[in-house]
Short mmCIF file of C-alpha atoms in Angstrom, two decimals:
data_model
loop_
_atom_site.label_atom_id
_atom_site.label_comp_id
_atom_site.label_asym_id
_atom_site.label_seq_id
_atom_site.Cartn_x
_atom_site.Cartn_y
_atom_site.Cartn_z
CA MET A 13 -83.73 62.00 -44.39
CA ALA A 14 -85.89 65.06 -44.70
CA TYR A 15 -89.63 64.01 -45.16
CA GLN A 16 -92.02 66.63 -46.61
CA PHE A 17 -95.42 66.50 -44.82
CA ASP A 18 -98.38 66.99 -47.43
CA TRP A 19 -101.62 66.42 -45.56
CA SER A 20 -103.84 68.10 -48.39
CA LEU A 21 -102.77 65.19 -50.59
CA VAL A 22 -104.73 62.41 -48.29
CA VAL A 23 -107.70 64.63 -47.07
CA SER A 24 -108.73 66.05 -50.69
CA GLY A 25 -108.68 65.36 -54.22
CA GLN A 26 -108.28 61.98 -55.76
CA TYR A 27 -106.83 60.22 -52.62
CA GLY A 28 -109.14 62.15 -50.35
CA ASP A 29 -112.02 60.28 -52.40
CA TRP A 30 -110.18 56.91 -52.10
CA ILE A 31 -110.26 57.29 -48.30
CA VAL A 32 -113.89 58.02 -48.27
CA ASP A 33 -114.49 55.15 -50.67
CA GLY A 34 -112.33 52.72 -48.43
CA LEU A 35 -114.46 53.90 -45.30
CA VAL A 36 -117.56 53.33 -47.13
CA THR A 37 -116.50 49.85 -47.99
CA THR A 38 -115.11 48.96 -44.46
CA LEU A 39 -118.46 50.32 -42.98
CA LYS A 40 -120.47 47.97 -45.42
CA VAL A 41 -118.53 44.97 -44.73
CA SER A 42 -118.69 45.40 -40.85
CA ALA A 43 -122.44 46.30 -41.03
CA ILE A 44 -123.47 43.19 -43.15
CA SER A 45 -121.08 40.91 -41.19
CA THR A 46 -122.62 42.27 -37.84
CA VAL A 47 -126.07 41.55 -38.69
CA PHE A 48 -125.24 37.82 -40.20
CA SER A 49 -122.99 37.04 -37.33
CA LEU A 50 -125.35 37.94 -34.67
CA ALA A 51 -128.01 35.63 -36.30
CA LEU A 52 -125.40 32.85 -36.90
CA GLY A 53 -124.05 33.09 -33.27
CA THR A 54 -127.65 33.16 -31.79
CA LEU A 55 -128.38 29.99 -33.93
CA VAL A 56 -125.17 28.18 -32.90
CA CYS A 57 -125.76 29.00 -29.16
CA VAL A 58 -129.40 27.95 -29.36
CA MET A 59 -127.98 24.48 -30.89
CA ARG A 60 -125.59 24.10 -28.15
CA MET A 61 -128.18 24.62 -25.41
CA SER A 62 -130.59 22.18 -27.06
CA ARG A 63 -130.66 18.24 -26.15
CA VAL A 64 -130.10 17.00 -29.34
CA ARG A 65 -126.67 15.58 -29.26
CA PRO A 66 -125.55 16.05 -32.88
CA LEU A 67 -126.54 19.72 -32.68
CA VAL A 68 -124.70 19.97 -29.68
CA TRP A 69 -121.50 18.37 -31.00
CA PHE A 70 -121.66 20.38 -34.30
CA SER A 71 -121.86 23.48 -32.34
CA LEU A 72 -119.12 22.61 -30.02
CA ALA A 73 -116.90 21.80 -33.09
CA PHE A 74 -118.07 25.05 -34.87
CA THR A 75 -117.19 27.38 -31.90
CA GLU A 76 -113.91 25.71 -30.86
CA PHE A 77 -112.57 25.42 -34.47
CA PHE A 78 -113.64 28.95 -35.77
CA ARG A 79 -112.20 30.69 -32.49
CA ASN A 80 -108.77 28.84 -32.27
CA THR A 81 -107.87 29.47 -36.00
CA PRO A 82 -106.49 32.69 -37.27
CA LEU A 83 -109.00 34.79 -39.24
CA LEU A 84 -106.50 35.45 -41.90
CA VAL A 85 -106.30 31.85 -42.69
CA GLN A 86 -110.00 31.56 -42.68
CA ILE A 87 -110.35 34.57 -45.13
CA PHE A 88 -107.85 32.75 -47.43
CA PHE A 89 -109.72 29.50 -47.28
CA TRP A 90 -112.76 30.92 -48.10
CA TYR A 91 -111.54 32.90 -50.91
CA PHE A 92 -109.22 30.26 -52.40
CA GLY A 93 -110.51 27.22 -51.03
CA SER A 94 -113.99 27.27 -52.53
CA ALA A 95 -112.58 26.94 -55.90
CA ALA A 96 -111.63 23.64 -55.24
CA VAL A 97 -114.81 22.64 -53.87
CA LEU A 98 -117.48 23.97 -55.97
CA PRO A 99 -118.04 23.20 -59.67
CA GLU A 100 -116.05 25.11 -62.38
CA SER A 101 -119.11 27.14 -63.75
CA TRP A 102 -120.09 28.27 -60.14
CA ASN A 103 -116.69 29.57 -59.88
CA GLN A 104 -116.75 31.54 -63.03
CA TRP A 105 -120.14 33.28 -61.94
CA LEU A 106 -118.80 33.90 -58.81
CA TYR A 107 -115.62 35.50 -59.71
CA LYS A 108 -117.54 37.82 -62.18
CA GLN A 109 -119.66 38.99 -59.02
CA ASP A 110 -117.89 40.70 -56.24
CA PHE A 111 -116.54 37.51 -54.77
CA GLU A 112 -113.82 39.12 -52.70
CA PHE A 113 -116.25 41.12 -50.74
CA ALA A 114 -118.50 38.03 -50.15
CA ALA A 115 -115.67 35.75 -49.23
CA GLY A 116 -114.58 38.66 -46.72
CA VAL A 117 -118.21 38.81 -45.24
CA ILE A 118 -118.51 35.14 -44.74
CA ALA A 119 -115.08 34.98 -43.06
CA LEU A 120 -115.97 37.62 -40.72
CA THR A 121 -119.43 36.53 -39.98
CA VAL A 122 -118.36 32.95 -39.02
CA TYR A 123 -115.46 33.97 -37.22
CA THR A 124 -117.29 36.61 -35.11
CA ALA A 125 -120.33 34.17 -34.83
CA ALA A 126 -118.13 31.87 -32.79
CA PHE A 127 -117.28 34.45 -30.27
CA ILE A 128 -120.86 35.56 -30.16
CA ALA A 129 -122.05 32.26 -29.39
CA GLU A 130 -119.70 31.93 -26.38
CA ASP A 131 -120.79 35.15 -25.10
CA LEU A 132 -124.40 34.46 -25.56
CA ARG A 133 -123.99 30.90 -23.86
CA SER A 134 -122.48 32.72 -20.64
CA GLY A 135 -125.42 35.48 -20.77
CA ILE A 136 -127.84 32.37 -20.75
CA PHE A 137 -126.04 30.64 -17.73
CA ALA A 138 -126.24 33.90 -15.96
CA ILE A 139 -130.03 33.28 -15.90
CA PRO A 140 -131.67 31.13 -13.36
CA LYS A 141 -132.39 27.76 -14.71
CA THR A 142 -135.92 28.00 -13.10
CA GLN A 143 -136.90 30.55 -15.82
CA LEU A 144 -136.52 27.93 -18.54
CA GLU A 145 -138.34 25.25 -16.33
CA ALA A 146 -141.14 27.52 -15.37
CA SER A 147 -141.59 28.50 -19.02
CA ARG A 148 -141.31 24.82 -20.16
CA ALA A 149 -144.14 23.89 -17.38
CA CYS A 150 -146.30 26.90 -18.70
CA GLY A 151 -146.57 25.00 -21.87
CA LEU A 152 -143.76 26.88 -24.12
CA SER A 153 -141.93 24.54 -26.38
CA PHE A 154 -138.23 24.76 -26.01
CA MET A 155 -137.50 27.20 -28.96
CA GLN A 156 -140.60 29.47 -27.83
CA ALA A 157 -139.01 29.41 -24.18
CA MET A 158 -135.76 30.52 -25.60
CA GLY A 159 -137.23 33.02 -28.02
CA TYR A 160 -139.46 34.63 -25.83
CA VAL A 161 -138.05 34.09 -22.27
CA ILE A 162 -134.44 33.39 -22.16
CA LEU A 163 -132.75 35.14 -25.16
CA PRO A 164 -134.35 38.61 -24.43
CA GLN A 165 -132.79 38.53 -21.14
CA ALA A 166 -129.51 37.06 -21.91
CA PHE A 167 -129.05 39.54 -24.67
CA ARG A 168 -129.50 42.53 -22.15
CA ILE A 169 -126.69 40.87 -20.03
CA ILE A 170 -124.15 40.54 -22.70
CA ILE A 171 -124.46 43.88 -24.35
CA PRO A 172 -121.09 45.11 -23.05
CA PRO A 173 -119.23 41.80 -24.39
CA LEU A 174 -121.18 42.10 -27.64
CA ILE A 175 -119.93 45.66 -28.14
CA SER A 176 -116.41 44.48 -27.84
CA GLN A 177 -117.10 41.81 -30.54
CA PHE A 178 -118.47 44.37 -32.90
CA LEU A 179 -115.60 46.83 -32.28
CA ASN A 180 -113.36 43.85 -32.90
CA LEU A 181 -115.25 42.99 -36.01
CA ILE A 182 -114.75 46.54 -37.54
CA LYS A 183 -110.94 46.27 -36.75
CA ASN A 184 -110.60 42.75 -38.01
CA SER A 185 -112.57 44.02 -41.39
CA SER A 186 -109.14 45.50 -42.10
CA LEU A 187 -108.02 41.83 -43.14
CA VAL A 188 -110.33 41.51 -45.82
CA MET A 189 -107.61 44.08 -47.79
CA THR A 190 -105.51 40.82 -48.27
CA ILE A 191 -107.84 39.32 -50.69
CA GLY A 192 -108.35 42.47 -52.56
CA VAL A 193 -111.48 44.18 -50.91
CA MET A 194 -110.75 47.91 -51.31
CA ASP A 195 -111.37 48.83 -47.63
CA LEU A 196 -109.97 51.82 -45.39
CA THR A 197 -106.63 49.68 -44.92
CA TYR A 198 -106.33 48.76 -48.43
CA MET A 199 -106.76 52.24 -49.61
CA ALA A 200 -104.28 53.70 -47.25
CA ARG A 201 -101.64 51.36 -48.31
CA GLN A 202 -102.63 52.04 -52.08
CA ILE A 203 -102.05 55.74 -51.32
CA GLU A 204 -98.56 55.00 -49.60
CA SER A 205 -97.58 53.06 -52.57
CA TYR A 206 -98.58 55.66 -55.16
CA THR A 207 -97.29 58.53 -53.00
CA PHE A 208 -94.79 57.12 -50.66
CA HIS A 209 -96.46 59.59 -48.11
CA GLY A 210 -97.32 56.54 -45.93
CA PHE A 211 -97.35 58.88 -42.88
CA GLU A 212 -100.17 60.86 -43.71
CA SER A 213 -102.30 58.02 -45.25
CA PHE A 214 -101.95 55.80 -42.21
CA THR A 215 -102.58 58.53 -39.68
CA VAL A 216 -105.91 59.39 -41.43
CA ALA A 217 -106.73 55.77 -41.56
CA THR A 218 -105.64 55.12 -37.96
CA LEU A 219 -107.75 58.05 -37.09
CA ILE A 220 -110.69 57.02 -38.67
CA TYR A 221 -110.64 53.61 -37.22
CA LEU A 222 -110.23 55.25 -33.63
CA ALA A 223 -112.99 57.60 -34.07
CA ILE A 224 -115.48 54.80 -35.33
CA SER A 225 -114.38 52.86 -32.19
CA LEU A 226 -114.66 55.71 -29.71
CA VAL A 227 -118.07 56.76 -31.23
CA VAL A 228 -119.43 52.91 -31.27
CA SER A 229 -118.51 51.92 -27.85
CA ALA A 230 -119.66 55.84 -26.48
CA THR A 231 -123.13 55.41 -28.24
CA ILE A 232 -123.96 51.89 -26.90
CA GLN A 233 -122.77 52.59 -23.49
CA VAL A 234 -124.96 55.45 -23.18
CA TYR A 235 -127.61 53.26 -24.52
CA ASN A 236 -126.73 50.44 -22.24
CA THR A 237 -126.72 52.48 -18.90
CA ARG A 238 -130.37 53.64 -20.07
CA VAL A 239 -131.57 50.27 -20.43
CA LEU A 240 -130.11 48.86 -17.73
CA ARG A 241 -131.52 51.70 -15.66
CA MET A 242 -135.00 50.87 -16.95
CA GLY A 243 -134.64 47.32 -16.20
CA ARG A 244 -134.08 47.96 -12.38
CA MET B 25 -108.25 16.42 -53.80
CA HIS B 26 -104.33 16.81 -53.87
CA TRP B 27 -103.25 16.22 -50.25
CA ASP B 28 -99.97 14.91 -51.83
CA VAL B 29 -99.20 18.81 -51.96
CA VAL B 30 -99.49 18.95 -48.17
CA TRP B 31 -97.66 15.99 -47.51
CA ASN B 32 -94.62 16.95 -49.74
CA ASN B 33 -94.77 20.39 -47.83
CA LEU B 34 -95.37 19.21 -44.39
CA ASP B 35 -91.75 19.81 -42.93
CA TYR B 36 -91.80 23.27 -45.02
CA PHE B 37 -95.13 24.13 -43.10
CA LEU B 38 -93.69 23.18 -39.73
CA TRP B 39 -90.22 24.72 -39.73
CA GLY B 40 -89.71 26.38 -43.15
CA ALA B 41 -86.24 25.94 -44.97
CA PHE B 42 -84.49 25.11 -41.57
CA PRO B 43 -81.58 23.85 -41.13
CA LYS B 44 -80.66 25.06 -44.62
CA GLY B 45 -82.00 28.33 -44.41
CA PRO B 46 -83.84 30.55 -41.70
CA ILE B 47 -86.36 28.89 -39.56
CA GLY B 48 -89.82 29.77 -40.70
CA GLY B 49 -93.48 28.03 -40.50
CA LEU B 50 -95.05 26.88 -37.42
CA ALA B 51 -91.73 27.04 -35.54
CA LEU B 52 -91.27 30.79 -36.17
CA SER B 53 -94.84 31.46 -35.56
CA ILE B 54 -94.55 29.77 -31.93
CA LEU B 55 -91.26 31.70 -31.56
CA MET B 56 -93.08 35.13 -32.32
CA ALA B 57 -95.99 34.05 -30.12
CA LEU B 58 -93.40 33.48 -27.09
CA GLY B 59 -91.40 36.58 -27.72
CA GLY B 60 -94.52 38.53 -27.94
CA ILE B 61 -96.01 37.32 -24.70
CA PHE B 62 -92.90 38.06 -22.98
CA GLY B 63 -92.45 41.55 -24.14
CA ALA B 64 -96.09 42.24 -24.15
CA PHE B 65 -96.13 41.09 -20.55
CA TRP B 66 -93.49 43.35 -19.19
CA LEU B 67 -94.91 46.47 -21.20
CA GLY B 68 -98.42 45.84 -20.49
CA LEU B 69 -97.55 45.37 -16.56
CA LEU B 70 -95.87 48.65 -16.54
CA VAL B 71 -98.82 50.52 -18.53
CA GLY B 72 -101.41 48.76 -16.35
CA VAL B 73 -99.62 49.93 -13.06
CA MET B 74 -99.31 53.37 -14.61
CA ARG B 75 -102.85 53.48 -15.59
CA LEU B 76 -104.01 52.55 -12.02
CA SER B 77 -101.54 55.27 -10.63
CA LYS B 78 -103.11 58.48 -8.82
CA LYS B 79 -100.50 60.72 -10.53
CA ALA B 80 -102.15 62.30 -13.40
CA TRP B 81 -98.99 62.67 -15.46
CA LEU B 82 -98.60 58.63 -15.25
CA ARG B 83 -102.24 57.81 -15.75
CA ILE B 84 -103.29 59.72 -18.61
CA PRO B 85 -100.39 58.71 -20.97
CA ALA B 86 -101.09 55.10 -20.11
CA LEU B 87 -104.87 55.86 -20.72
CA ALA B 88 -104.20 57.53 -24.10
CA TYR B 89 -101.94 54.58 -24.93
CA ILE B 90 -104.37 52.05 -24.43
CA GLU B 91 -107.26 53.58 -25.74
CA VAL B 92 -105.55 54.43 -29.03
CA ILE B 93 -103.99 50.78 -29.28
CA ARG B 94 -107.21 49.21 -28.65
CA GLY B 95 -109.09 51.27 -31.13
CA THR B 96 -106.56 50.63 -33.94
CA PRO B 97 -106.58 47.46 -36.14
CA LEU B 98 -103.52 45.25 -35.57
CA LEU B 99 -102.80 45.58 -39.32
CA MET B 100 -102.43 49.27 -38.88
CA VAL B 101 -100.11 49.17 -35.99
CA ILE B 102 -97.97 46.52 -38.10
CA PHE B 103 -98.17 49.14 -41.25
CA TRP B 104 -96.93 51.88 -38.85
CA PHE B 105 -94.02 50.28 -37.76
CA TYR B 106 -93.12 48.67 -41.06
CA PHE B 107 -93.71 51.75 -43.37
CA LEU B 108 -92.74 54.53 -40.95
CA ALA B 109 -89.65 53.05 -39.33
CA PRO B 110 -87.65 54.27 -42.30
CA VAL B 111 -89.10 57.88 -41.98
CA LEU B 112 -88.47 58.11 -38.06
CA LEU B 113 -85.31 56.03 -37.80
CA GLY B 114 -83.73 56.51 -41.21
CA LYS B 115 -83.25 52.83 -41.88
CA SER B 116 -85.83 50.32 -42.67
CA LEU B 117 -86.63 47.48 -40.08
CA PRO B 118 -86.66 43.95 -41.65
CA GLY B 119 -90.13 42.49 -41.45
CA ASP B 120 -89.77 40.18 -38.59
CA GLN B 121 -88.54 42.79 -36.39
CA SER B 122 -91.37 45.34 -37.29
CA ALA B 123 -94.04 42.56 -36.78
CA MET B 124 -92.61 41.55 -33.44
CA ILE B 125 -92.64 45.26 -31.95
CA ALA B 126 -96.21 45.71 -33.38
CA LEU B 127 -97.53 42.50 -31.84
CA ILE B 128 -95.71 43.57 -28.65
CA VAL B 129 -97.24 47.08 -28.83
CA PHE B 130 -100.52 46.05 -29.69
CA THR B 131 -101.03 43.11 -27.16
CA SER B 132 -99.57 44.94 -24.41
CA ALA B 133 -102.44 47.42 -24.30
CA TYR B 134 -104.59 44.41 -23.82
CA VAL B 135 -102.39 42.92 -21.19
CA ALA B 136 -102.41 46.47 -19.43
CA GLU B 137 -106.27 46.12 -19.18
CA ILE B 138 -106.13 42.43 -17.73
CA VAL B 139 -103.60 43.89 -15.28
CA ARG B 140 -105.79 46.66 -14.03
CA ALA B 141 -108.82 44.35 -13.86
CA GLY B 142 -106.78 42.05 -11.73
CA VAL B 143 -105.73 44.61 -9.49
CA LEU B 144 -109.14 45.99 -8.90
CA SER B 145 -110.43 43.02 -8.19
CA LEU B 146 -108.42 42.66 -5.20
CA PRO B 147 -110.03 43.86 -1.84
CA LYS B 148 -109.24 47.25 -1.09
CA GLY B 149 -108.06 46.29 2.34
CA GLN B 150 -104.96 44.58 1.03
CA MET B 151 -103.48 48.02 -0.09
CA GLU B 152 -104.88 49.83 3.34
CA ALA B 153 -103.17 47.28 5.31
CA ALA B 154 -99.91 47.16 3.47
CA ARG B 155 -99.84 50.91 3.59
CA GLY B 156 -100.56 50.87 7.07
CA SER B 157 -97.85 48.75 7.93
CA GLY B 158 -95.47 51.18 6.63
CA LEU B 159 -94.95 49.83 3.01
CA SER B 160 -94.48 52.69 0.20
CA HIS B 161 -97.23 52.71 -2.78
CA THR B 162 -94.69 51.03 -5.01
CA GLN B 163 -93.54 48.46 -2.36
CA THR B 164 -97.03 47.26 -1.94
CA MET B 165 -97.62 46.93 -5.51
CA ILE B 166 -94.57 44.73 -5.89
CA HIS B 167 -94.59 42.71 -2.91
CA VAL B 168 -98.34 42.86 -1.94
CA ILE B 169 -100.67 43.62 -4.67
CA LEU B 170 -99.36 42.17 -7.95
CA PRO B 171 -98.22 38.72 -6.68
CA GLN B 172 -101.84 37.96 -6.03
CA ALA B 173 -103.30 39.91 -8.88
CA LEU B 174 -101.27 38.30 -11.20
CA PHE B 175 -102.08 34.78 -9.98
CA ASN B 176 -105.86 35.49 -10.81
CA MET B 177 -104.86 36.76 -14.11
CA ILE B 178 -103.21 33.51 -15.38
CA PRO B 179 -106.16 32.48 -17.32
CA SER B 180 -106.75 35.78 -19.05
CA PHE B 181 -103.10 35.92 -19.90
CA VAL B 182 -103.30 32.54 -21.63
CA ASN B 183 -106.31 33.78 -23.58
CA GLN B 184 -104.34 36.57 -24.82
CA PHE B 185 -101.51 34.20 -25.60
CA VAL B 186 -103.74 32.28 -28.02
CA SER B 187 -104.84 35.56 -29.86
CA LEU B 188 -101.25 36.48 -30.06
CA THR B 189 -100.55 33.07 -31.66
CA LYS B 190 -103.48 33.61 -34.25
CA ASP B 191 -102.29 37.17 -34.78
CA THR B 192 -98.78 36.10 -35.88
CA SER B 193 -100.49 35.05 -39.08
CA LEU B 194 -100.58 38.88 -39.99
CA GLY B 195 -96.60 38.91 -40.36
CA PHE B 196 -97.54 37.46 -43.66
CA ILE B 197 -98.70 40.74 -44.97
CA ILE B 198 -95.28 42.27 -44.67
CA GLY B 199 -93.34 39.20 -45.72
CA VAL B 200 -92.19 37.51 -42.41
CA GLY B 201 -91.89 33.73 -43.13
CA GLU B 202 -94.14 32.33 -40.45
CA LEU B 203 -96.91 29.58 -41.47
CA MET B 204 -99.29 31.53 -43.18
CA LYS B 205 -96.57 33.02 -45.58
CA MET B 206 -95.42 29.56 -46.11
CA ALA B 207 -99.00 28.32 -46.83
CA THR B 208 -99.36 31.38 -49.42
CA GLN B 209 -95.89 30.44 -51.09
CA VAL B 210 -96.92 26.77 -51.60
CA ASN B 211 -100.15 28.01 -52.73
CA ASN B 212 -98.70 30.17 -55.40
CA ARG B 213 -96.32 27.68 -56.54
CA THR B 214 -98.68 24.46 -56.72
CA MET B 215 -101.98 26.43 -57.68
CA ASN B 216 -103.94 23.24 -57.54
CA ALA B 217 -104.46 22.55 -53.86
CA PRO B 218 -105.54 25.81 -52.21
CA ALA B 219 -108.38 24.20 -49.98
CA GLU B 220 -106.16 21.71 -48.96
CA ILE B 221 -103.44 23.81 -47.91
CA PHE B 222 -105.44 26.32 -45.89
CA ILE B 223 -107.41 23.69 -44.02
CA THR B 224 -103.97 22.14 -43.05
CA ILE B 225 -102.55 25.25 -41.78
CA ALA B 226 -106.08 25.77 -40.11
CA VAL B 227 -105.60 22.55 -38.34
CA LEU B 228 -101.98 23.32 -37.18
CA TYR B 229 -103.06 26.61 -35.65
CA PHE B 230 -106.06 24.96 -34.28
CA VAL B 231 -103.83 22.24 -32.43
CA VAL B 232 -101.61 24.80 -30.72
CA CYS B 233 -104.58 27.31 -29.77
CA PHE B 234 -106.67 24.29 -28.58
CA VAL B 235 -104.12 23.05 -26.30
CA LEU B 236 -103.56 26.42 -24.81
CA THR B 237 -107.35 27.22 -24.40
CA GLU B 238 -107.65 23.63 -22.80
CA ALA B 239 -104.92 24.80 -20.37
CA SER B 240 -106.39 27.78 -19.62
CA ARG B 241 -109.68 26.26 -18.73
CA ARG B 242 -108.15 23.75 -16.42
CA LEU B 243 -105.95 26.47 -14.91
CA GLU B 244 -109.25 28.53 -14.28
CA ALA B 245 -110.86 25.80 -12.70
CA LYS B 246 -108.08 25.09 -10.41
CA ILE B 247 -107.54 28.88 -9.36
CA ASN B 248 -111.17 29.04 -8.75
CA ARG B 249 -110.99 26.01 -6.49
CA TYR B 250 -107.95 27.33 -4.79
CA GLN B 251 -109.87 30.56 -3.98
CA ALA B 252 -112.85 29.02 -2.83
CA ARG B 253 -110.68 26.86 -0.22
CA GLY B 254 -109.14 30.43 0.94
CA ARG B 255 -112.55 31.62 1.97
#
């Protein structure tokens, strides 16, 4: 079977614009989810560290459940499941907004937050317990001790696993295409079905994902070595 | 709530149309995960050992393979095999085969890194001593280094197996009849119980993965104790 390569198709014109639009959507979804998942993951981890039993149980159930179910199922749950739980008028309003985008962001945020909470917990365990005791003895409350003493140190320790979580998040964001968010993967597939030039469109999309991964990990690793050197 | 939809279709979720039709649902997901980890283990072991080699022509392709696969979303890898097999092979692969190949190729890159970390964590003296007693590099790897390293890697493998089990759900996108596909089929047919259906399959996945995670935790504790005794 002879296959005619046509690279100009994907890198310019209408389909080139689609790829750029898709990339922008992918970056938007990833950036928003990154910020939210960092906040939510920290919150869940602090709850786990607290002495309040219900909070500990809640955060335990949260991390175990969301870590052990596929992201795709979670995306479908947030997208389709909300219709059954929320009142009809809310749904009408939601579907008029960009609900696909919101459901994708919620799913990615919650999924990633569960992993971040675990990473952060191991970071906190790496800090001597006396730190918390000493800061409590100085008169700081639990939340103050966490916020000013423990967390800043823990975050520095977990920079490498955090980077890989965020890279995973960018890659996982390709799943939001299943509910119709027009991200990079969605656009690549769209071009495939319009032109049958899947080879070109998937190559370009793969290279873009690869470039993002390599650039992000390289940048943060440089930053990381600098920060660590400063710490010593 | 319409939990009756779930009850009426529970056998469909668990094993699809089997025995009248092809096996599907959770049973197929588990089969795919088992096949995937088996294939990914051997491919990953090969790539991991190549990555550690001193010969550049072995090391550099392995490094490129690992970096490219780990920088690419699994969904992209699945599309590659699904849409490009016709172009490259001249015939299209069925969805379950291309999903399986994609899962093996994808996971093997992660397994390779586990293998590398496991081998590097062994004391250097092991390699030196084995080479000193006259074993070749390959013999040392097979008889001395890998058996010890693989033992330490068991918990990481279990974790990889958990992600693989979750990743089988992506087969749905190219039409493989595993659990996720069964759920969307039932959802499209009934239309009135999406939350119940997706909660149910989330719980099914959770049970499988949680059992594995727990097993991995116990194993890790056991291995740590075993190593502490050795020292």
